[in-house]
Tab-separated table of C-alpha atoms in Angstrom:
chain	number	residue	atom	x	y	z
A	285	UNK	CA	-3.463	-1.733	2.781
A	286	UNK	CA	-2.767	-5.360	3.697
A	287	UNK	CA	-6.179	-5.727	5.311
A	288	UNK	CA	-7.989	-4.159	2.367
A	289	UNK	CA	-6.208	-6.194	-0.272
A	290	UNK	CA	-6.788	-9.476	1.563
A	291	UNK	CA	-9.954	-9.379	3.660
A	292	UNK	CA	-12.012	-7.020	1.485
A	293	UNK	CA	-11.110	-8.624	-1.830
A	294	UNK	CA	-11.860	-12.085	-0.380
A	295	UNK	CA	-15.246	-10.849	0.782
A	296	UNK	CA	-16.057	-9.463	-2.662
A	297	UNK	CA	-14.880	-12.559	-4.519
A	298	UNK	CA	-17.003	-14.737	-2.229
A	299	UNK	CA	-20.086	-12.654	-2.978
A	300	UNK	CA	-19.651	-12.797	-6.747
A	301	UNK	CA	-18.659	-16.475	-6.786
A	302	UNK	CA	-21.295	-17.793	-4.360
A	303	UNK	CA	-24.025	-15.329	-3.393
A	304	UNK	CA	-24.715	-13.850	-6.823
A	305	UNK	CA	-25.512	-17.255	-8.315
A	306	UNK	CA	-27.637	-18.105	-5.274
A	307	UNK	CA	-29.664	-14.898	-5.690
A	308	UNK	CA	-30.490	-15.644	-9.327
A	309	UNK	CA	-31.572	-19.235	-8.657
A	310	UNK	CA	-33.551	-18.243	-5.538
A	311	UNK	CA	-35.427	-15.492	-7.396
A	312	UNK	CA	-36.339	-18.004	-10.096
A	313	UNK	CA	-37.618	-20.449	-7.464
A	314	UNK	CA	-39.418	-17.669	-5.599
A	315	UNK	CA	-41.450	-16.505	-8.595
A	316	UNK	CA	-42.170	-20.031	-9.827
A	317	UNK	CA	-43.239	-21.252	-6.390
A	318	UNK	CA	-45.624	-18.311	-5.874
A	319	UNK	CA	-47.344	-19.066	-9.167
A	320	UNK	CA	-47.770	-22.743	-8.194
A	321	UNK	CA	-49.084	-21.869	-4.700
A	322	UNK	CA	-51.773	-19.577	-6.066
A	323	UNK	CA	-52.765	-22.270	-8.528
A	324	UNK	CA	-53.360	-24.650	-5.560
A	325	UNK	CA	-55.343	-22.354	-3.259
A	326	UNK	CA	-55.454	-18.590	-2.961
A	327	UNK	CA	-56.195	-18.682	0.797
A	328	UNK	CA	-53.049	-20.608	1.625
A	329	UNK	CA	-51.082	-18.466	-0.842
A	330	UNK	CA	-52.362	-15.341	0.922
A	331	UNK	CA	-50.874	-16.648	4.178
A	332	UNK	CA	-47.528	-16.947	2.433
A	333	UNK	CA	-47.944	-13.439	1.064
A	334	UNK	CA	-48.297	-12.292	4.686
A	335	UNK	CA	-45.285	-14.286	5.955
A	336	UNK	CA	-42.854	-13.302	3.207
A	337	UNK	CA	-42.770	-9.546	4.104
A	338	UNK	CA	-41.734	-10.510	7.643
A	339	UNK	CA	-38.764	-12.422	6.253
A	340	UNK	CA	-37.894	-9.449	4.030
A	341	UNK	CA	-38.060	-6.956	6.930
A	342	UNK	CA	-35.807	-9.156	9.050
A	343	UNK	CA	-33.421	-9.453	6.087
A	344	UNK	CA	-33.274	-5.655	5.600
A	345	UNK	CA	-32.544	-5.127	9.294
A	346	UNK	CA	-29.887	-7.844	9.057
A	347	UNK	CA	-28.282	-6.073	6.077
A	348	UNK	CA	-28.057	-2.733	7.845
A	349	UNK	CA	-26.638	-4.225	11.017
A	350	UNK	CA	-24.187	-6.354	9.019
A	351	UNK	CA	-22.946	-3.260	7.185
A	352	UNK	CA	-22.419	-1.391	10.459
A	353	UNK	CA	-20.680	-4.147	12.373
A	354	UNK	CA	-18.649	-5.475	9.467
A	355	UNK	CA	-17.118	-2.014	9.116
A	356	UNK	CA	-16.229	-2.066	12.798
A	357	UNK	CA	-14.713	-5.537	12.512
A	358	UNK	CA	-12.728	-4.467	9.457
A	359	UNK	CA	-11.410	-1.328	11.161
A	360	UNK	CA	-10.342	-3.369	14.197
A	361	UNK	CA	-8.699	-5.969	11.969
A	362	UNK	CA	-6.878	-3.262	10.005
A	363	UNK	CA	-5.540	-1.745	13.228
A	364	UNK	CA	-4.343	-5.145	14.439
A	365	UNK	CA	-2.692	-5.933	11.088
A	366	UNK	CA	-0.979	-2.540	11.136
A	367	UNK	CA	0.303	-3.141	14.665
A	368	UNK	CA	1.611	-6.625	13.832
A	369	UNK	CA	3.443	-5.444	10.706
A	370	UNK	CA	5.000	-2.644	12.753
A	371	UNK	CA	6.074	-4.943	15.581
A	372	UNK	CA	7.585	-7.577	13.286
A	373	UNK	CA	10.053	-5.138	11.694
A	374	UNK	CA	10.932	-3.549	15.054
A	375	UNK	CA	11.618	-6.664	17.134
A	376	UNK	CA	15.291	-5.690	17.773
A	377	UNK	CA	14.213	-2.199	18.914
A	378	UNK	CA	11.573	-3.668	21.261
A	379	UNK	CA	14.102	-6.060	22.766
A	380	UNK	CA	16.710	-3.312	23.141
A	381	UNK	CA	14.344	-1.228	25.258
A	382	UNK	CA	12.838	-4.330	26.956
A	383	UNK	CA	9.315	-3.319	25.978
A	384	UNK	CA	8.030	-6.815	25.230
A	385	UNK	CA	5.415	-6.612	27.990
A	386	UNK	CA	4.249	-3.168	26.878
A	387	UNK	CA	3.819	-4.270	23.272
A	388	UNK	CA	2.133	-7.477	24.409
A	389	UNK	CA	-0.441	-5.425	26.329
A	390	UNK	CA	-0.927	-3.147	23.355
A	391	UNK	CA	-1.483	-6.195	21.161
A	392	UNK	CA	-3.997	-7.627	23.642
A	393	UNK	CA	-5.898	-4.338	23.585
A	394	UNK	CA	-6.217	-4.463	19.781
A	395	UNK	CA	-7.169	-8.161	19.895
A	396	UNK	CA	-9.831	-7.456	22.538
A	397	UNK	CA	-11.353	-4.730	20.366
A	398	UNK	CA	-11.441	-7.089	17.394
A	399	UNK	CA	-12.889	-9.851	19.579
A	400	UNK	CA	-15.702	-7.628	20.893
A	401	UNK	CA	-16.568	-6.356	17.412
A	402	UNK	CA	-16.569	-9.899	16.069
A	403	UNK	CA	-18.630	-11.106	19.053
A	404	UNK	CA	-21.302	-8.472	18.468
A	405	UNK	CA	-21.398	-9.251	14.757
A	406	UNK	CA	-21.794	-12.974	15.516
A	407	UNK	CA	-24.488	-12.267	18.134
A	408	UNK	CA	-26.476	-10.187	15.654
A	409	UNK	CA	-26.100	-12.879	12.993
A	410	UNK	CA	-27.343	-15.588	15.337
A	411	UNK	CA	-30.219	-13.399	16.545
A	412	UNK	CA	-31.354	-12.788	12.979
A	413	UNK	CA	-31.152	-16.521	12.294
A	414	UNK	CA	-33.314	-17.156	15.393
A	415	UNK	CA	-35.915	-14.675	14.141
A	416	UNK	CA	-35.982	-16.433	10.775
A	417	UNK	CA	-36.495	-19.775	12.505
A	418	UNK	CA	-39.364	-18.310	14.531
A	419	UNK	CA	-40.973	-17.030	11.335
A	420	UNK	CA	-40.607	-20.521	9.837
A	421	UNK	CA	-42.319	-22.043	12.876
A	422	UNK	CA	-45.115	-19.452	12.643
A	423	UNK	CA	-45.550	-20.233	8.960
A	424	UNK	CA	-45.671	-23.975	9.636
A	425	UNK	CA	-48.305	-23.594	12.356
A	426	UNK	CA	-50.516	-21.374	10.191
A	427	UNK	CA	-50.234	-23.614	7.123
A	428	UNK	CA	-50.979	-26.749	9.152
A	429	UNK	CA	-53.958	-25.249	11.006
A	430	UNK	CA	-55.407	-23.614	7.915
A	431	UNK	CA	-54.692	-26.697	5.823
A	432	UNK	CA	-56.540	-28.987	8.263
A	433	UNK	CA	-59.518	-26.629	8.179
A	434	UNK	CA	-59.597	-26.474	4.361
A	435	UNK	CA	-59.217	-30.265	4.033
A	436	UNK	CA	-62.024	-30.858	6.573
A	437	UNK	CA	-64.303	-28.556	4.567
A	438	UNK	CA	-63.362	-30.374	1.337
A	439	UNK	CA	-62.075	-27.096	-0.114
A	440	UNK	CA	-58.771	-28.789	-0.951
A	441	UNK	CA	-57.649	-32.398	-0.956
A	442	UNK	CA	-54.994	-33.870	1.323
A	443	UNK	CA	-52.458	-34.423	-1.509
A	444	UNK	CA	-52.860	-30.759	-2.553
A	445	UNK	CA	-52.261	-29.608	1.021
A	446	UNK	CA	-49.132	-31.775	1.339
A	447	UNK	CA	-47.793	-30.439	-1.968
A	448	UNK	CA	-48.615	-26.883	-0.858
A	449	UNK	CA	-46.793	-27.387	2.447
A	450	UNK	CA	-43.654	-28.625	0.682
A	451	UNK	CA	-43.705	-25.731	-1.796
A	452	UNK	CA	-44.263	-23.244	1.046
A	453	UNK	CA	-41.129	-24.497	2.794
A	454	UNK	CA	-39.210	-24.050	-0.446
A	455	UNK	CA	-40.627	-20.538	-0.788
A	456	UNK	CA	-39.436	-19.276	2.603
A	457	UNK	CA	-36.085	-20.946	2.027
A	458	UNK	CA	-35.709	-19.046	-1.254
A	459	UNK	CA	-36.644	-15.736	0.382
A	460	UNK	CA	-34.223	-16.377	3.251
A	461	UNK	CA	-31.436	-17.090	0.736
A	462	UNK	CA	-32.150	-13.834	-1.105
A	463	UNK	CA	-32.159	-11.821	2.138
A	464	UNK	CA	-28.966	-13.483	3.384
A	465	UNK	CA	-27.363	-12.520	0.105
A	466	UNK	CA	-28.710	-9.008	0.634
A	467	UNK	CA	-26.992	-8.915	4.035
A	468	UNK	CA	-23.772	-10.114	2.395
A	469	UNK	CA	-24.196	-7.431	-0.257
A	470	UNK	CA	-24.426	-4.760	2.457
A	471	UNK	CA	-21.300	-6.249	3.997
A	472	UNK	CA	-19.584	-5.979	0.613
A	473	UNK	CA	-20.696	-2.364	0.344
A	474	UNK	CA	-18.192	-1.432	3.042
A	475	UNK	CA	-15.501	-3.499	1.325
A	476	UNK	CA	-16.205	-1.753	-1.984
A	477	UNK	CA	-15.960	1.647	-0.302
A	478	UNK	CA	-12.579	0.810	1.219
A	479	UNK	CA	-11.222	-0.656	-2.018
A	480	UNK	CA	-12.559	2.235	-4.087
A	481	UNK	CA	-10.501	4.617	-1.959
A	482	UNK	CA	-7.444	2.819	-3.335
A	483	UNK	CA	-8.596	2.386	-6.935
A	484	UNK	CA	-9.809	5.999	-7.184
A	485	UNK	CA	-6.311	7.293	-6.517
A	486	UNK	CA	-4.973	8.685	-9.809
A	487	UNK	CA	-2.334	6.581	-11.524
A	488	UNK	CA	1.015	8.074	-12.357
A	489	UNK	CA	1.055	9.280	-15.992
A	490	UNK	CA	3.464	6.682	-17.376
A	491	UNK	CA	1.816	6.741	-20.802
A	492	UNK	CA	2.028	10.497	-21.373
A	493	UNK	CA	3.606	11.821	-24.567
A	494	UNK	CA	7.370	11.806	-24.300
A	495	UNK	CA	9.593	14.814	-24.897
A	496	UNK	CA	13.050	13.897	-26.123
A	497	UNK	CA	15.393	13.587	-23.167
A	498	UNK	CA	18.508	15.739	-23.294
A	499	UNK	CA	20.835	14.336	-20.630
A	500	UNK	CA	23.343	17.163	-21.107
A	501	UNK	CA	20.828	19.861	-20.178
A	502	UNK	CA	21.011	21.696	-16.870
A	503	UNK	CA	18.562	20.791	-14.094
A	504	UNK	CA	17.082	23.817	-12.350
A	505	UNK	CA	14.671	24.651	-9.514
A	506	UNK	CA	12.763	27.881	-10.113
A	507	UNK	CA	10.889	29.360	-7.119
A	508	UNK	CA	9.893	25.893	-5.894
A	509	UNK	CA	7.704	25.617	-2.791
A	510	UNK	CA	6.700	22.311	-1.227
A	511	UNK	CA	4.838	21.337	1.945
A	512	UNK	CA	3.956	18.108	3.716
A	513	UNK	CA	0.373	18.800	4.839
A	514	UNK	CA	0.708	22.095	6.778
A	515	UNK	CA	4.475	21.848	7.220
A	516	UNK	CA	6.412	23.845	4.613
A	517	UNK	CA	9.820	22.351	3.865
A	518	UNK	CA	10.933	24.402	0.853
A	519	UNK	CA	9.850	27.971	0.088
A	520	UNK	CA	10.708	29.797	-3.157
A	521	UNK	CA	13.828	27.668	-3.631
A	522	UNK	CA	15.913	28.486	-6.719
A	523	UNK	CA	19.179	26.878	-7.835
A	524	UNK	CA	20.805	25.186	-10.840
A	525	UNK	CA	22.426	21.745	-11.076
A	526	UNK	CA	25.217	21.930	-13.688
A	527	UNK	CA	25.286	19.107	-16.215
A	528	UNK	CA	28.139	16.639	-15.831
A	529	UNK	CA	29.167	18.058	-12.457
A	530	UNK	CA	28.840	16.910	-8.847
A	531	UNK	CA	26.569	18.984	-6.603
A	532	UNK	CA	26.452	18.459	-2.835
A	533	UNK	CA	23.344	19.448	-0.863
A	534	UNK	CA	23.987	20.162	2.806
A	535	UNK	CA	21.963	21.500	5.697
A	536	UNK	CA	20.468	20.547	9.036
A	537	UNK	CA	17.990	17.684	9.454
A	538	UNK	CA	14.587	18.628	8.099
A	539	UNK	CA	16.001	21.267	5.762
A	540	UNK	CA	14.545	19.503	2.696
A	541	UNK	CA	17.494	17.579	1.286
A	542	UNK	CA	15.597	14.307	0.823
A	543	UNK	CA	12.549	16.270	-0.354
A	544	UNK	CA	14.616	17.641	-3.233
A	545	UNK	CA	15.467	14.073	-4.234
A	546	UNK	CA	11.781	13.100	-4.054
A	547	UNK	CA	10.815	16.070	-6.231
A	548	UNK	CA	13.498	15.228	-8.789
A	549	UNK	CA	12.286	11.607	-8.942
A	550	UNK	CA	8.722	12.963	-9.288
A	551	UNK	CA	7.403	11.108	-6.266
A	552	UNK	CA	5.852	14.448	-5.341
A	553	UNK	CA	4.827	17.493	-7.330
A	554	UNK	CA	5.889	20.984	-6.288
A	555	UNK	CA	3.127	23.132	-4.770
A	556	UNK	CA	4.493	26.173	-6.570
A	557	UNK	CA	7.304	26.849	-8.990
A	558	UNK	CA	8.857	24.707	-11.709
A	559	UNK	CA	11.644	22.134	-11.914
A	560	UNK	CA	13.183	22.147	-15.388
A	561	UNK	CA	15.580	20.092	-17.436
A	562	UNK	CA	16.810	22.539	-20.018
A	563	UNK	CA	13.880	24.711	-21.086
A	564	UNK	CA	11.138	22.190	-20.275
A	565	UNK	CA	9.437	21.290	-17.021
A	566	UNK	CA	10.351	17.774	-15.909
A	567	UNK	CA	6.593	17.009	-15.900
A	568	UNK	CA	6.658	17.260	-19.694
A	569	UNK	CA	8.935	14.244	-19.993
A	570	UNK	CA	7.583	10.713	-20.109
A	571	UNK	CA	7.640	9.514	-16.503
A	572	UNK	CA	9.037	6.057	-17.261
A	573	UNK	CA	11.804	7.474	-19.433
A	574	UNK	CA	12.535	10.109	-16.794
A	575	UNK	CA	12.921	7.628	-13.950
A	576	UNK	CA	14.903	5.248	-16.128
A	577	UNK	CA	17.440	8.060	-16.536
A	578	UNK	CA	17.941	8.325	-12.759
A	579	UNK	CA	20.026	6.111	-10.504
A	580	UNK	CA	19.642	6.427	-6.754
A	581	UNK	CA	21.577	4.957	-3.840
A	582	UNK	CA	20.289	5.870	-0.397
A	583	UNK	CA	21.220	5.165	3.207
A	584	UNK	CA	18.267	2.775	3.470
A	585	UNK	CA	19.298	0.058	1.037
A	586	UNK	CA	16.296	-1.732	-0.414
A	587	UNK	CA	16.595	-5.301	-1.649
A	588	UNK	CA	13.902	-7.788	-2.641
A	589	UNK	CA	13.802	-11.412	-1.581
A	590	UNK	CA	15.491	-13.416	-4.289
A	591	UNK	CA	19.024	-13.890	-5.528
A	592	UNK	CA	21.909	-11.442	-5.704
A	593	UNK	CA	21.680	-11.644	-9.502
A	594	UNK	CA	17.999	-10.649	-9.458
A	595	UNK	CA	18.690	-7.688	-7.187
A	596	UNK	CA	21.635	-6.358	-9.196
A	597	UNK	CA	19.676	-6.591	-12.467
A	598	UNK	CA	16.419	-5.291	-10.958
A	599	UNK	CA	14.702	-2.693	-13.128
A	600	UNK	CA	16.673	-3.367	-16.298
A	601	UNK	CA	14.588	-3.841	-19.452
A	602	UNK	CA	17.365	-5.608	-21.343
A	603	UNK	CA	19.071	-8.952	-21.011
A	604	UNK	CA	22.347	-8.824	-19.102
A	605	UNK	CA	25.227	-11.274	-19.294
A	606	UNK	CA	26.993	-12.664	-16.246
A	607	UNK	CA	30.136	-10.839	-17.364
A	608	UNK	CA	28.344	-7.470	-17.130
A	609	UNK	CA	26.965	-8.323	-13.692
A	610	UNK	CA	30.376	-9.429	-12.450
A	611	UNK	CA	32.029	-6.270	-13.822
A	612	UNK	CA	29.456	-4.081	-12.046
A	613	UNK	CA	29.942	-6.054	-8.824
A	614	UNK	CA	33.714	-5.644	-9.091
A	615	UNK	CA	33.391	-1.888	-9.636
A	616	UNK	CA	31.215	-1.729	-6.495
A	617	UNK	CA	33.783	-3.895	-4.642
A	618	UNK	CA	31.053	-6.482	-4.067
A	619	UNK	CA	32.492	-9.364	-6.087
A	620	UNK	CA	34.857	-10.569	-3.352
A	621	UNK	CA	32.060	-11.405	-0.920
A	622	UNK	CA	29.686	-12.574	-3.685
A	623	UNK	CA	32.249	-15.060	-5.025
A	624	UNK	CA	32.863	-16.352	-1.503
A	625	UNK	CA	29.291	-17.670	-1.349
A	626	UNK	CA	28.769	-21.239	-2.490
A	627	UNK	CA	26.058	-20.202	-4.999
A	628	UNK	CA	27.706	-16.915	-5.997
A	629	UNK	CA	25.251	-14.697	-7.874
A	630	UNK	CA	22.469	-17.202	-7.198
A	631	UNK	CA	22.771	-16.775	-3.426
A	632	UNK	CA	19.434	-15.977	-1.801
A	633	UNK	CA	19.540	-12.607	-0.005
A	634	UNK	CA	16.539	-13.365	2.233
A	635	UNK	CA	13.574	-11.142	2.964
A	636	UNK	CA	14.688	-7.542	2.531
A	637	UNK	CA	18.281	-8.778	2.176
A	638	UNK	CA	18.501	-9.890	5.813
A	639	UNK	CA	20.957	-12.689	4.919
A	640	UNK	CA	23.531	-9.999	4.094
A	641	UNK	CA	25.260	-7.363	6.194
A	642	UNK	CA	24.425	-3.684	5.810
A	643	UNK	CA	27.639	-3.024	3.913
A	644	UNK	CA	27.026	-5.949	1.570
A	645	UNK	CA	23.507	-4.731	0.810
A	646	UNK	CA	24.875	-1.250	0.136
A	647	UNK	CA	27.441	-2.529	-2.357
A	648	UNK	CA	24.808	-4.596	-4.204
A	649	UNK	CA	22.699	-1.437	-4.476
A	650	UNK	CA	25.686	0.440	-5.883
A	651	UNK	CA	26.358	-2.378	-8.381
A	652	UNK	CA	22.718	-2.132	-9.462
A	653	UNK	CA	23.134	1.580	-10.254
A	654	UNK	CA	26.463	0.979	-12.028
A	655	UNK	CA	24.756	-1.596	-14.263
A	656	UNK	CA	21.850	0.771	-14.944
A	657	UNK	CA	24.302	3.479	-16.097
A	658	UNK	CA	21.913	6.420	-15.484
A	659	UNK	CA	22.240	9.950	-16.812
A	660	UNK	CA	21.466	11.487	-13.406
A	661	UNK	CA	22.942	10.052	-10.216
A	662	UNK	CA	21.402	10.670	-6.765
A	663	UNK	CA	23.481	9.630	-3.759
A	664	UNK	CA	22.169	9.916	-0.213
A	665	UNK	CA	25.295	9.196	1.848
A	666	UNK	CA	25.733	5.999	-0.148
A	667	UNK	CA	28.760	4.836	1.868
A	668	UNK	CA	27.220	5.387	5.296
A	669	UNK	CA	27.031	1.681	6.197
A	670	UNK	CA	30.548	0.738	5.136
A	671	UNK	CA	33.719	0.321	7.137
A	672	UNK	CA	36.611	2.677	6.482
A	673	UNK	CA	38.465	0.359	4.070
A	674	UNK	CA	35.368	-0.529	2.039
A	675	UNK	CA	34.200	3.085	2.074
A	676	UNK	CA	37.426	4.165	0.469
A	677	UNK	CA	37.062	1.551	-2.275
A	678	UNK	CA	33.409	2.344	-2.928
A	679	UNK	CA	34.136	6.070	-3.033
A	680	UNK	CA	36.588	5.305	-5.824
A	681	UNK	CA	33.855	3.403	-7.664
A	682	UNK	CA	31.345	6.216	-7.167
A	683	UNK	CA	33.896	8.792	-8.275
A	684	UNK	CA	34.451	6.804	-11.467
A	685	UNK	CA	30.694	6.383	-11.947
A	686	UNK	CA	29.955	10.089	-11.425
A	687	UNK	CA	32.716	11.257	-13.764
A	688	UNK	CA	31.124	13.242	-16.601
A	689	UNK	CA	27.672	12.502	-15.165
A	690	UNK	CA	25.275	14.891	-13.394
A	691	UNK	CA	25.531	13.833	-9.754
A	692	UNK	CA	23.666	15.138	-6.720
A	693	UNK	CA	24.828	14.081	-3.279
A	694	UNK	CA	23.161	14.604	0.065
A	695	UNK	CA	26.334	15.191	2.005
A	696	UNK	CA	27.303	15.207	5.661
A	697	UNK	CA	30.922	14.161	5.514
A	698	UNK	CA	33.627	16.763	4.978
A	699	UNK	CA	35.496	14.718	2.362
A	700	UNK	CA	32.369	14.480	0.211
A	701	UNK	CA	31.611	18.202	0.561
A	702	UNK	CA	35.100	19.359	-0.327
A	703	UNK	CA	35.228	17.227	-3.491
A	704	UNK	CA	31.959	18.611	-4.911
A	705	UNK	CA	31.989	21.014	-7.869
A	706	UNK	CA	29.073	22.900	-6.322
A	707	UNK	CA	27.582	23.061	-2.822
A	708	UNK	CA	23.999	24.090	-2.034
A	709	UNK	CA	23.443	25.139	1.578
A	710	UNK	CA	19.843	24.740	2.782
A	711	UNK	CA	18.265	26.157	5.922
A	712	UNK	CA	15.029	27.705	7.197
A	713	UNK	CA	13.075	26.559	4.116
A	714	UNK	CA	15.385	28.475	1.749
A	715	UNK	CA	18.689	28.184	-0.095
A	716	UNK	CA	21.118	30.013	2.174
A	717	UNK	CA	24.042	29.988	-0.236
A	718	UNK	CA	25.500	28.296	-3.332
A	719	UNK	CA	29.147	27.953	-4.260
A	720	UNK	CA	32.187	25.704	-3.940
A	721	UNK	CA	34.000	24.830	-0.743
A	722	UNK	CA	36.571	27.637	-0.745
A	723	UNK	CA	34.161	30.437	-1.668
A	724	UNK	CA	31.606	29.378	0.930
A	725	UNK	CA	34.265	29.228	3.632
A	726	UNK	CA	35.133	32.843	2.862
A	727	UNK	CA	31.636	34.350	2.767
A	728	UNK	CA	29.228	32.080	4.689
A	729	UNK	CA	29.486	32.006	8.521
A	730	UNK	CA	26.897	29.202	8.652
A	731	UNK	CA	28.912	27.033	6.267
A	732	UNK	CA	32.143	27.762	8.123
A	733	UNK	CA	30.509	26.781	11.405
A	734	UNK	CA	29.302	23.470	9.881
A	735	UNK	CA	32.796	22.701	8.603
A	736	UNK	CA	34.398	23.592	11.951
A	737	UNK	CA	31.985	21.213	13.706
A	738	UNK	CA	32.893	18.483	11.205
A	739	UNK	CA	36.604	19.024	11.812
A	740	UNK	CA	36.165	18.888	15.587
A	741	UNK	CA	35.154	15.215	15.465
């Protein structure tokens, strides 16, 4: 994506800004010069008519080779860019496992592939330029020899021959410019193909007709099946999420807990079955309104570079006073550390929030959701990065936030599970059981085993 949106767009903009204008002016010169040459002497003009096709053939070959090798260069560059972006975010992991030398060798391998592709492309470009120069020399020799003969026979005068020679040079230059632009056009053809793969992806239907949201309606999954490629995660899953209650979703890793969140947020569409709010499929609600009604706090806290204020107010379509921001930060137990910074709310969080600790980033994310005040709350172990004291405080804030609000929690901790109004137990692509803590302990051996394992730690 980075390579396509930088290299390919630059290549296209260069063609339209430079080459396209050059093509139009060169075509004008080409036609005008041919007319003038024939008006001087048809014999000399016929020589040019023989030379020009050679330039065109070389240009066509150049275009095809440029298309082929530019694609190879672009693929190599994309692989290298992908590797670099991966390495940069995993530097601590690489150092932990002392794999600097391994990654360095892997990087050299990608660089060598890019170097070879670029070398071949440059070699072909220079070879084509050499062929064009040879054609120019051939043209010059023929025009000079034929011109001397015609002047000696008094068929043309010396001034006419000199003028013809100068126009002929301009003619081949114009043809060469057109064919170079043709080669650049073939190069852009690959860029267009790669960019079109992005632009042809359907946009999310933000502008669809909106059904009136009813936040007090029950959310339900009805025979929902979903797969990632050939891997089925959920199969014929059916359950209800009571309005205004807290529902915990538990199960082993890979059971589909996060997938349920993604389906609710409409990042994916179910392969089969329907997800409803009340009597209507969630797909019938305006997507922007739907997502605006959801607040999500996950284990992987996401912050943008900028200030704490900008991150807490991110996504709000209304103006917010400092008092509201401070109140939200206090409810998330984030105000103590925010106020300790010299710039307070205007403190820069750094790229991805790397100027803050994991717990601080988590509390800013919670403050952001508190300020949003959503109708549906999704919590994916939102206190996972906090110490025991802060976790207790934030749990109080989340309990207050979820009161009277439909809340769905991906739960692993016993305290979270026991406090839920409803528990959904997932496993083997299905819903294994639904109930509250006490009832599941009595009738579900799987649930009892999970709780016993939790208590053993």
